[in-house]
Coordinates of C-alpha atoms and ligand atoms in Angstrom, one line a residue:
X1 CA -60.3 -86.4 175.1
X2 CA -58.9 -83.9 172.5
X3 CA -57.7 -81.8 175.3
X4 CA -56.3 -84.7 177.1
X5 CA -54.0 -85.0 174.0
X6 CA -53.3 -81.5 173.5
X7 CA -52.5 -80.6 176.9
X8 CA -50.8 -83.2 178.0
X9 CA -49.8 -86.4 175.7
X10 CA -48.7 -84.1 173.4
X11 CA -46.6 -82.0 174.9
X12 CA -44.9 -85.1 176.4
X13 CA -43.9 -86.7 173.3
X14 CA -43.2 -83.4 171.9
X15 CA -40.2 -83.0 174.8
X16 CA -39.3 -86.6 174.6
X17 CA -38.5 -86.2 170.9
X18 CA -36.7 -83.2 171.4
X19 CA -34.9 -83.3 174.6
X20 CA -33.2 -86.4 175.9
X21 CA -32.9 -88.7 172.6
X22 CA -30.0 -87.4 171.0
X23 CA -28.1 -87.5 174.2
X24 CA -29.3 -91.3 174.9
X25 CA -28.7 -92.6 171.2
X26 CA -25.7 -93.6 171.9
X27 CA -26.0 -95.6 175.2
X28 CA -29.3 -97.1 173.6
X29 CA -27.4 -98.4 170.8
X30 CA -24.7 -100.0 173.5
X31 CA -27.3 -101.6 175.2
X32 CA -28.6 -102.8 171.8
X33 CA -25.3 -103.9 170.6
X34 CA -24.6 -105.9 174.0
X35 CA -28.8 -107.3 173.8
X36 CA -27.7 -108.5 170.0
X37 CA -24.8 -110.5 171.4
X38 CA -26.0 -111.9 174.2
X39 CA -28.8 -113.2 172.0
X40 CA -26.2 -114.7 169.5
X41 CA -24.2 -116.3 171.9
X42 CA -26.7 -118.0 173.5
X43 CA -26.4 -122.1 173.6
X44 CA -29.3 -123.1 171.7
X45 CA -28.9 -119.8 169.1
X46 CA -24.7 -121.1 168.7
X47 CA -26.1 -124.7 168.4
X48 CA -28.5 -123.9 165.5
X49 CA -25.7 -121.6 164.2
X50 CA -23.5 -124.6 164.0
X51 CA -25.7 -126.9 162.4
X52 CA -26.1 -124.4 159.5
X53 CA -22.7 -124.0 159.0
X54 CA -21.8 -127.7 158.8
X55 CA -24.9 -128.4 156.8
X56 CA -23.7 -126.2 154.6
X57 CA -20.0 -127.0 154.6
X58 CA -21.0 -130.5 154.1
X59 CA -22.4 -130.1 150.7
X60 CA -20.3 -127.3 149.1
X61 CA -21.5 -126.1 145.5
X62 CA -19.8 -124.1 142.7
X63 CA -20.4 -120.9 141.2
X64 CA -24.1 -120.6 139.9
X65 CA -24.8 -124.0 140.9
X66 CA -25.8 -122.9 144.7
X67 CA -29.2 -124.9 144.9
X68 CA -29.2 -126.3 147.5
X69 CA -27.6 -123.2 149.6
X70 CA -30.3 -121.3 148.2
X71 CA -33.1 -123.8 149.2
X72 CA -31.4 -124.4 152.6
X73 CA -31.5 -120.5 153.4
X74 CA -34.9 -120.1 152.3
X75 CA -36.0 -122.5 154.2
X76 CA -34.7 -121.0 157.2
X77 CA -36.3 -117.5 155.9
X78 CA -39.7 -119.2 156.1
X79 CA -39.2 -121.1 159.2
X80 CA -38.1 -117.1 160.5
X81 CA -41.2 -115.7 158.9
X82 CA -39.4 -113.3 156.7
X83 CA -40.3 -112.5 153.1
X84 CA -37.5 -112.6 150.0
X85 CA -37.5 -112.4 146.3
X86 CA -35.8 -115.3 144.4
X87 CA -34.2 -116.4 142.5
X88 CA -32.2 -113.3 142.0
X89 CA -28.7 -114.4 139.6
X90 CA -29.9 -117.6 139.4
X91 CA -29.3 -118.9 142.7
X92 CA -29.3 -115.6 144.7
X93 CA -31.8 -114.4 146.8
X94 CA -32.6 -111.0 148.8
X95 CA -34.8 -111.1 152.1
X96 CA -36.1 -108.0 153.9
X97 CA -36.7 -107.6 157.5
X98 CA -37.9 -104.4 159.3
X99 CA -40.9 -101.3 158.9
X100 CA -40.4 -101.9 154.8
X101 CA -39.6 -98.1 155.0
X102 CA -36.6 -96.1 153.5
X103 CA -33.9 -96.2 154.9
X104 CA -32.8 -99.4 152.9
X105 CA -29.3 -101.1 154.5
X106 CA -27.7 -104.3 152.6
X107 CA -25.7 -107.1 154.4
X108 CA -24.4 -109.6 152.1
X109 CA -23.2 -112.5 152.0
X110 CA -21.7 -115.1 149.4
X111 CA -23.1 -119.2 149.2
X112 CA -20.4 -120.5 146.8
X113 CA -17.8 -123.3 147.3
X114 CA -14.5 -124.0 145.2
X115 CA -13.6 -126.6 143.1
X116 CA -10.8 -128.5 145.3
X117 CA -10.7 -131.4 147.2
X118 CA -11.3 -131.2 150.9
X119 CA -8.8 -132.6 153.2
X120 CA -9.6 -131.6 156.5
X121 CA -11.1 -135.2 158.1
X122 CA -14.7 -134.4 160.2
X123 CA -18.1 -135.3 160.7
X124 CA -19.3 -132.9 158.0
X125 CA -16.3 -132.9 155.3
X126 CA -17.4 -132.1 151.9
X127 CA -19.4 -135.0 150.3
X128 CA -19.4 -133.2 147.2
X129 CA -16.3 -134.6 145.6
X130 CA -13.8 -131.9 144.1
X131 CA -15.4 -129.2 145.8
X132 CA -15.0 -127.1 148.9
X133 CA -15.8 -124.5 151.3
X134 CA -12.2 -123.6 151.8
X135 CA -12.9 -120.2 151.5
X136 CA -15.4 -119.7 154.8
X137 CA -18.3 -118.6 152.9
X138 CA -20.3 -121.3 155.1
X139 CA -20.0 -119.3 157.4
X140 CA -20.6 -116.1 155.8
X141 CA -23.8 -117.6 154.8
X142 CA -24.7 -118.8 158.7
X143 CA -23.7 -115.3 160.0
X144 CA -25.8 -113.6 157.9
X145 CA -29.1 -116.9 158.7
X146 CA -28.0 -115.3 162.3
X147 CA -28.2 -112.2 161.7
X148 CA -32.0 -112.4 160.5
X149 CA -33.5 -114.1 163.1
X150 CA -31.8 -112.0 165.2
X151 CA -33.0 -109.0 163.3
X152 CA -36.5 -110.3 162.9
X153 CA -36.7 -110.9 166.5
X154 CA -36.7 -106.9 167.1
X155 CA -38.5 -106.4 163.7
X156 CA -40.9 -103.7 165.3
X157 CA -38.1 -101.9 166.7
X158 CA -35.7 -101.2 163.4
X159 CA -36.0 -97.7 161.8
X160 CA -35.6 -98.8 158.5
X161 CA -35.4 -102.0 156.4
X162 CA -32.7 -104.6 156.5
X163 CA -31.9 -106.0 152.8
X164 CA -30.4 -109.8 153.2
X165 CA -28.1 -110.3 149.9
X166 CA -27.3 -113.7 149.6
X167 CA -25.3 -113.7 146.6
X168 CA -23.9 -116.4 143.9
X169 CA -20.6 -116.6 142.5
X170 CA -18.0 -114.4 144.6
X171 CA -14.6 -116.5 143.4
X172 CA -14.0 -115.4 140.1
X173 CA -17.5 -114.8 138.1
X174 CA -18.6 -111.6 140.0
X175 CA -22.3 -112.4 141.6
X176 CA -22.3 -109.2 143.2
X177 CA -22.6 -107.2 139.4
X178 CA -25.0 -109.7 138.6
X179 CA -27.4 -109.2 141.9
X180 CA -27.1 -105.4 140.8
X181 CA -27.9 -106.1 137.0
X182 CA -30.8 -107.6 138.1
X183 CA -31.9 -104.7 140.3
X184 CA -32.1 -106.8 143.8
X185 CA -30.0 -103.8 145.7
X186 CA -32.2 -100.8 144.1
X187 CA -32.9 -98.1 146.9
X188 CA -30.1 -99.6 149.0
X189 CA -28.1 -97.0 150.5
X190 CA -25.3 -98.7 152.4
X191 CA -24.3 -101.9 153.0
X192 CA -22.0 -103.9 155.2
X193 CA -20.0 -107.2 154.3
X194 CA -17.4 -109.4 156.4
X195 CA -14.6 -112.3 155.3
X196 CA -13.6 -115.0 157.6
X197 CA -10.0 -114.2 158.1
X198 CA -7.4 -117.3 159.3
X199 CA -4.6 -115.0 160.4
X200 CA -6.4 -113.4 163.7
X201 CA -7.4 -115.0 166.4
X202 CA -11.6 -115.1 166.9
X203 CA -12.7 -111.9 168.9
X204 CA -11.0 -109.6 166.4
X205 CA -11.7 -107.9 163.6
X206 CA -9.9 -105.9 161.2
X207 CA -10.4 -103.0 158.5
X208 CA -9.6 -99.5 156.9
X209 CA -11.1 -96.9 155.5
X210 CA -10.5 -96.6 151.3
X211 CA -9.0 -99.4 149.0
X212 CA -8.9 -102.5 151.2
X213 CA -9.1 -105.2 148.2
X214 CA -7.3 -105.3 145.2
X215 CA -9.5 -104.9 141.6
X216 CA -8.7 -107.9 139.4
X217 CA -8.6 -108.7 135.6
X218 CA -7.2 -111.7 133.6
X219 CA -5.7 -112.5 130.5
X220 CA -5.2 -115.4 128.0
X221 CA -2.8 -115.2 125.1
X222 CA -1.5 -117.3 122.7
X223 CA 1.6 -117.1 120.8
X224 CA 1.5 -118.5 117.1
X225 CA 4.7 -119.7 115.7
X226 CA 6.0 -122.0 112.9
X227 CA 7.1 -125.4 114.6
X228 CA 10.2 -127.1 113.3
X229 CA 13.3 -129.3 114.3
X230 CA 15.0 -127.7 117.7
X231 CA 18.5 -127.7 115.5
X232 CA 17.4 -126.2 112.9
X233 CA 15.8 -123.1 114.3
X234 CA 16.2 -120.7 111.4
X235 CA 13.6 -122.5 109.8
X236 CA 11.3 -122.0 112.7
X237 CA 9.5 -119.3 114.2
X238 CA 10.0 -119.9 117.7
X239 CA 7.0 -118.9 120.4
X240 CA 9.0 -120.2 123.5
X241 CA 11.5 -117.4 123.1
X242 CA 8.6 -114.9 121.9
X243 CA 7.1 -115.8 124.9
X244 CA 10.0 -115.5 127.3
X245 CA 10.3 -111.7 126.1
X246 CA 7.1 -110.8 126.8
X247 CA 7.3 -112.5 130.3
X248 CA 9.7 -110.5 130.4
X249 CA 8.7 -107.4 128.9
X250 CA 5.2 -107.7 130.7
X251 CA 6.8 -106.8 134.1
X252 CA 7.8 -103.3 133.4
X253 CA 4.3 -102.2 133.3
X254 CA 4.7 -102.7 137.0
X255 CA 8.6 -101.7 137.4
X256 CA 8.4 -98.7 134.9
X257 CA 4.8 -97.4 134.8
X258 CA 3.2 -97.7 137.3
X259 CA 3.6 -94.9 140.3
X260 CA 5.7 -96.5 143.2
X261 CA 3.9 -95.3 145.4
X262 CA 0.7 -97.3 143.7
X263 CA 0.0 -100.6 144.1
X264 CA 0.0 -103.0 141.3
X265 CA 0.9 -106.6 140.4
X266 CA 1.5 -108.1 137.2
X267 CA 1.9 -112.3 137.5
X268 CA 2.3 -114.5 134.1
X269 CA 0.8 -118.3 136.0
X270 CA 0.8 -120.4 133.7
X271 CA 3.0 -121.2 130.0
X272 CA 2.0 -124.1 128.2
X273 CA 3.5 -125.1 125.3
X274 CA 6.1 -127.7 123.7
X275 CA 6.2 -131.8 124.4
X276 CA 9.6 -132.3 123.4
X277 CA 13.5 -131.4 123.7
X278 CA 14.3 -131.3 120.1
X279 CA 10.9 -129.9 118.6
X280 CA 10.0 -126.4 118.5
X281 CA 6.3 -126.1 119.0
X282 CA 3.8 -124.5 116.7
X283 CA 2.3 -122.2 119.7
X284 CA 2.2 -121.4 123.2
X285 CA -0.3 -120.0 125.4
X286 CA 0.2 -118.5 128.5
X287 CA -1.7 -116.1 131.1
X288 CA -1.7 -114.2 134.2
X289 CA -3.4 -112.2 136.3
X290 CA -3.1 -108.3 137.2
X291 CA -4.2 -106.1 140.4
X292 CA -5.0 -102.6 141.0
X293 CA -6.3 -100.5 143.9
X294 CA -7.5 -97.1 141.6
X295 CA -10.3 -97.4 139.3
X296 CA -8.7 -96.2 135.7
X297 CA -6.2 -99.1 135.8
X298 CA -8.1 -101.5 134.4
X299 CA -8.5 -100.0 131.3
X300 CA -4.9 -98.8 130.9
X301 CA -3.4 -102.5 132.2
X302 CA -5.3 -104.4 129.5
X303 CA -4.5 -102.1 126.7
X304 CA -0.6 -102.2 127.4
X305 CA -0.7 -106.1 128.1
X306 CA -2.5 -106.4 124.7
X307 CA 0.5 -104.2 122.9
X308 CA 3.0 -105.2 124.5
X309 CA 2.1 -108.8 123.9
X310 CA 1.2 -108.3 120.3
X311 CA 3.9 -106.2 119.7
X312 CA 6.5 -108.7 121.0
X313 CA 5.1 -111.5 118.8
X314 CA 6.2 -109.3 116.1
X315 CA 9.7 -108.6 117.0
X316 CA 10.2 -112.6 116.9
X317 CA 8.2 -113.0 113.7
X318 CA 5.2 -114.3 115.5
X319 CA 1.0 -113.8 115.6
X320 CA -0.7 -113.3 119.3
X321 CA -4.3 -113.3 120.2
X322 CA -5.2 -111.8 124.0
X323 CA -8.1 -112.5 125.5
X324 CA -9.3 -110.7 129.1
X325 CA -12.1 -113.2 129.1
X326 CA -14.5 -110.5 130.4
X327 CA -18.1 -112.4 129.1
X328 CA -17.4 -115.5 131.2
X329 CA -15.5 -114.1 134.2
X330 CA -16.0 -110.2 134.6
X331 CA -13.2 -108.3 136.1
X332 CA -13.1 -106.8 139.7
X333 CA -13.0 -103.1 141.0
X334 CA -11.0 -102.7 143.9
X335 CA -13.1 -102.9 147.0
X336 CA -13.5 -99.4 148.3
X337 CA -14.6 -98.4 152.0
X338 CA -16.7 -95.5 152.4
X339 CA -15.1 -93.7 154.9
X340 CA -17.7 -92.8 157.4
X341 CA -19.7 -96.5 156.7
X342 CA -16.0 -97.8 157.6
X343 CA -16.2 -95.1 160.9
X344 CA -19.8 -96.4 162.0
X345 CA -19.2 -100.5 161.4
X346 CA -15.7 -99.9 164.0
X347 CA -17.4 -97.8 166.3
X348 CA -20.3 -100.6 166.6
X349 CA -17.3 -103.5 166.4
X350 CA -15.5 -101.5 169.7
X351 CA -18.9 -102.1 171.5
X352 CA -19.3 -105.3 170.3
X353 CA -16.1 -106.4 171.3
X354 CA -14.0 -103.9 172.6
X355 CA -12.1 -100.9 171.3
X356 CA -8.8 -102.9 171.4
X357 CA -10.2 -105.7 169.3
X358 CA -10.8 -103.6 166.3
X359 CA -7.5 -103.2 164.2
X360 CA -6.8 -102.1 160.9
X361 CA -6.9 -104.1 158.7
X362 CA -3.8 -104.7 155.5
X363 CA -4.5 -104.1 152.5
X364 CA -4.7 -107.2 150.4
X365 CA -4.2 -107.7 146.7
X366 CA -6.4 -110.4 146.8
X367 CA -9.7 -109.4 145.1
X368 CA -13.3 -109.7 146.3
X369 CA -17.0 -109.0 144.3
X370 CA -18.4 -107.0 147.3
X371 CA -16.4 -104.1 145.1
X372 CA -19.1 -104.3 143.0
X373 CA -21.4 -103.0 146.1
X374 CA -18.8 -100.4 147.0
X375 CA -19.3 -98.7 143.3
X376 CA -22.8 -98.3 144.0
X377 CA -23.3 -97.6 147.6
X378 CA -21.5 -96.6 151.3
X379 CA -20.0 -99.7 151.7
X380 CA -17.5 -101.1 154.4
X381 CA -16.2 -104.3 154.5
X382 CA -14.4 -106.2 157.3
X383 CA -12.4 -109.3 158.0
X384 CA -13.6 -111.2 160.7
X385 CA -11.0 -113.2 162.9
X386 CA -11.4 -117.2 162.5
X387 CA -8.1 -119.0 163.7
X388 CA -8.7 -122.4 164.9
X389 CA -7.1 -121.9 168.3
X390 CA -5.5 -125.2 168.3
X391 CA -3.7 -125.0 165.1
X392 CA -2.4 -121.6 166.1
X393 CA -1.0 -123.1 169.1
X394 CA 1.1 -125.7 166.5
X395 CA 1.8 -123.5 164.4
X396 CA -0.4 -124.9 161.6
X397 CA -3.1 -122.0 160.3
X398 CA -4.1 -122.7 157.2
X399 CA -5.1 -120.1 154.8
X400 CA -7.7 -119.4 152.4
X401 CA -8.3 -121.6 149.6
X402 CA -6.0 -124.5 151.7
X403 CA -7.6 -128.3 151.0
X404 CA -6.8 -128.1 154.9
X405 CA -8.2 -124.5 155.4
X406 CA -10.9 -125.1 159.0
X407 CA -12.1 -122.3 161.0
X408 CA -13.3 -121.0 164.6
X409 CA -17.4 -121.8 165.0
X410 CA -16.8 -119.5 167.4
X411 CA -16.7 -116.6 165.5
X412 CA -20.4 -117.5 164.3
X413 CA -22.4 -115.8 166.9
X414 CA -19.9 -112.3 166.8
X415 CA -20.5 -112.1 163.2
X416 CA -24.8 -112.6 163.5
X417 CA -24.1 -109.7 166.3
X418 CA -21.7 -107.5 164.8
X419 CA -23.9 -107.5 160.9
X420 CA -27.1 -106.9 163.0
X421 CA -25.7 -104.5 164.8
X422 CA -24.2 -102.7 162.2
X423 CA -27.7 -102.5 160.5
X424 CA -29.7 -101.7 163.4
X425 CA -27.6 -99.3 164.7
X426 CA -27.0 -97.4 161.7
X427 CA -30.7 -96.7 161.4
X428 CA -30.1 -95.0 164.6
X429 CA -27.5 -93.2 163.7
X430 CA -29.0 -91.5 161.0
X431 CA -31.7 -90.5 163.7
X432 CA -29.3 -88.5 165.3
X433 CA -28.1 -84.6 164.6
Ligands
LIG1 C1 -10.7 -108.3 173.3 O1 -10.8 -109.7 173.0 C2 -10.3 -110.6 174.0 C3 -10.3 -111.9 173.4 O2 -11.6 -112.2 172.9 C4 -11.0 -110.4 175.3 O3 -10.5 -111.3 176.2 C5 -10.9 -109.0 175.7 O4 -11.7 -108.8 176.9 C6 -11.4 -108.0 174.6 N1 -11.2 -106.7 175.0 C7 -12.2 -105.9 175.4 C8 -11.7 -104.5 175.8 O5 -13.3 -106.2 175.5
LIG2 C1 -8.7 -127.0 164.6 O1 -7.5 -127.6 164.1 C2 -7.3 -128.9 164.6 C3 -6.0 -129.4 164.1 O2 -5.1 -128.5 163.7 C4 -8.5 -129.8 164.3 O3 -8.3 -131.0 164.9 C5 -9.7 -129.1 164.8 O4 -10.8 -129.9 164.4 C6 -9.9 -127.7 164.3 N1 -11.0 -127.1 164.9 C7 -12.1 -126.7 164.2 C8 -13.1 -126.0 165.0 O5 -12.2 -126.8 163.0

């Protein structure tokens, strides 16, 4: 028996190790890829993929509050026979599929809903009133259900361990640094994320490699005056003119400061203040919102909004408190894509669904929590095409965060397909020289 192994059996694995793996990785991983999408788009596999998605679209919940998202997916986790650990951020929970054995690759997605009023008429609208999935994370969430049961279904074949992030909280109160707080992506060395996208059709997808999302902070200020007759304004200390001037003054920090060739955005959104035309109110408090694409800007934004507010109150005789409002709603990085993760997730999209159907992707100074991966880890995120085909044809795609926002089921199975392939495949990938 020995020298059965020795002479033969060993030898054999010896040269099959060696010899032709490298040069069949990559045709493996094609027929992988193709195996993972067939799979997906399967009738009874896009059926059950549906049903998630409306289930969940039909009872959208807010930030921290995902319950019964979380209880849904883990229910589905069971069903599939794969273990988590929850509750991880309250709601958030973290499966793991495959040998249990390092390498460790994340996909995330996010569960929460927004607090508007759907509008879109269906079979599954929103029966939670005042709140939403207008912001597709529906389907991020079925996408990624998809991508574990198509991942557990080849369990015995992945070189390495799939994390599932199903995180809390992406618009505006930053999950994703809470799920890493809490130690749930510990040992994860890459990870892969993906955003519905209204603007291309379904079949497409869409990136590039470095800052793809804007980082994000907020501020609140009020202006404290003395309130007095409108015609008698000496006798006043008036905030509507101290604010004006810091409106004002405020935009410079984009116009004189900030490198043109940066990207940055200052917006003041709301003033509030005064009730009538002849009274000059007491105070006024107004806020905006700024964006960035490098990492030091936070830090330099908020201290010159903070002077430059403060130091206008005092020109016009005035007090002003600023608040960033960093304990209840943290601010974002930008979202940052590794380079080579960014390389391997398009070379898997252009044999998913052909070279020609991976673009790149615009920049956005929108912001988005997965930055809080990309800190940590190799990350790449992509936008995944979702345009309701109909509405495209008249003219009528609605974005993001529309009361009338619907997208493309169809675009359910690609994204199972493209985030398991992305994970299986980079295992692979690492296998080779
Ligand atoms: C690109 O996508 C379109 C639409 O889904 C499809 O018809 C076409 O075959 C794709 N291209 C390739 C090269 O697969
Ligand atoms: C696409 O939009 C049309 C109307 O513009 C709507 O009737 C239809 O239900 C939408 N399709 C999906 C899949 O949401």
């Amino acid at each position: 028996m020995a020298s059965f192994y020795t002479n033969f059996i060993f030898p054999l694995i010896l040269l099959l190790t060696i010899f032709p793996y490298n040069s069949c990785a990559i045709e493996s991983s094609e027929l992988l890829i193709n195996d993972l999408f067939e799979s997906a788009k399967q009738p009874e596999f896009f059926n059950w993929l549906k049903s998630l998605r409306r289930k969940i679209h039909e009872y959208p919940e807010l930030a921290f509050q995902e319950y019964k998202t979380s209880e849904l997916i883990r229910n589905e986790l069971d069903l599939l026979g794969i273990e988590y650990v929850w509750p991880v951020a309250k709601t958030g929970l973290v499966g793991t599929v495959g040998s249990g054995q390092e390498p460790w690759f994340g996909l995330r997605a996010d569960m929460d809903a927004l607090p508007m009023q759907e509008m879109v008429d269906s079979e599954y609208k929103s029966k939670n009133d005042g709140k939403m999935h207008a912001c597709g994370h529906d389907a991020h969430v079925t996408m990624l259900l998809g991508a574990a049961r198509l991942l557990q279904n080849r369990k015995d074949k992945l070189k390495g361990t799939v994390k599932l992030v199903f995180q809390p909280a992406e618009e505006g109160y930053a999950g994703a640094s809470y799920m890493i707080e809490e130690g749930a992506l510990d040992g994860v060395k890459a990870i892969f994320g993906m955003h519905v996208w209204p603007f291309i059709p379904t079949g497409i997808i869409g990136s590039k490699p470095g800052p793809i999302m804007a980082g994000a902070g907020r501020f609140t200020a009020i202006m404290h005056g003395k309130g007095g007759h409108a015609a008698i304004p000496h006798k006043a200390k008036d905030p509507i003119l101290a604010v004006s001037m810091t409106v004002l003054a405020l935009q410079q920090l984009v116009s004189r400061e900030t490198d043109p060739l940066e990207s940055r955005v200052l917006s003041v959104a709301f003033v509030d203040g005064g009730e009538a035309g002849n009274v000059i109110p007491e105070s006024v408090k107004f806020g905006g919102t700024f964006r960035f694409l490098t990492s030091g800007s936070y830090s330099y934004l908020k201290q010159r909004i903070k002077e430059i507010i403060e130091t206008e109150a005092s020109v016009h005789q005035c007090t002003a408190t600023v608040d960033f409002g960093e304990d209840l709603m943290r601010p974002y990085p930008p979202t940052l894509n590794d380079p080579t993760m960014y390389e391997h997730a398009k070379r898997v999209g252009a044999v998913l669904l052909g070279e020609e159907n991976v673009t790149h992707g615009d920049i956005t100074m929108g912001a988005e929590d997965f930055s809080f991966y990309s800190q940590k880890m190799s990350a790449a995120f992509f936008t995944i095409g979702a345009q309701n085909k109909t509405a495209a044809a008249t003219g009528g795609v609605k974005g993001l965060h529309s009361p009338y926002f619907t997208l493309d089921e169809d675009v359910l199975p690609i994204g199972a397909a493209l985030h398991a392939a992305v994970a299986m495949s980079y295992f692979d990938s690492l296998g080779q020289t």
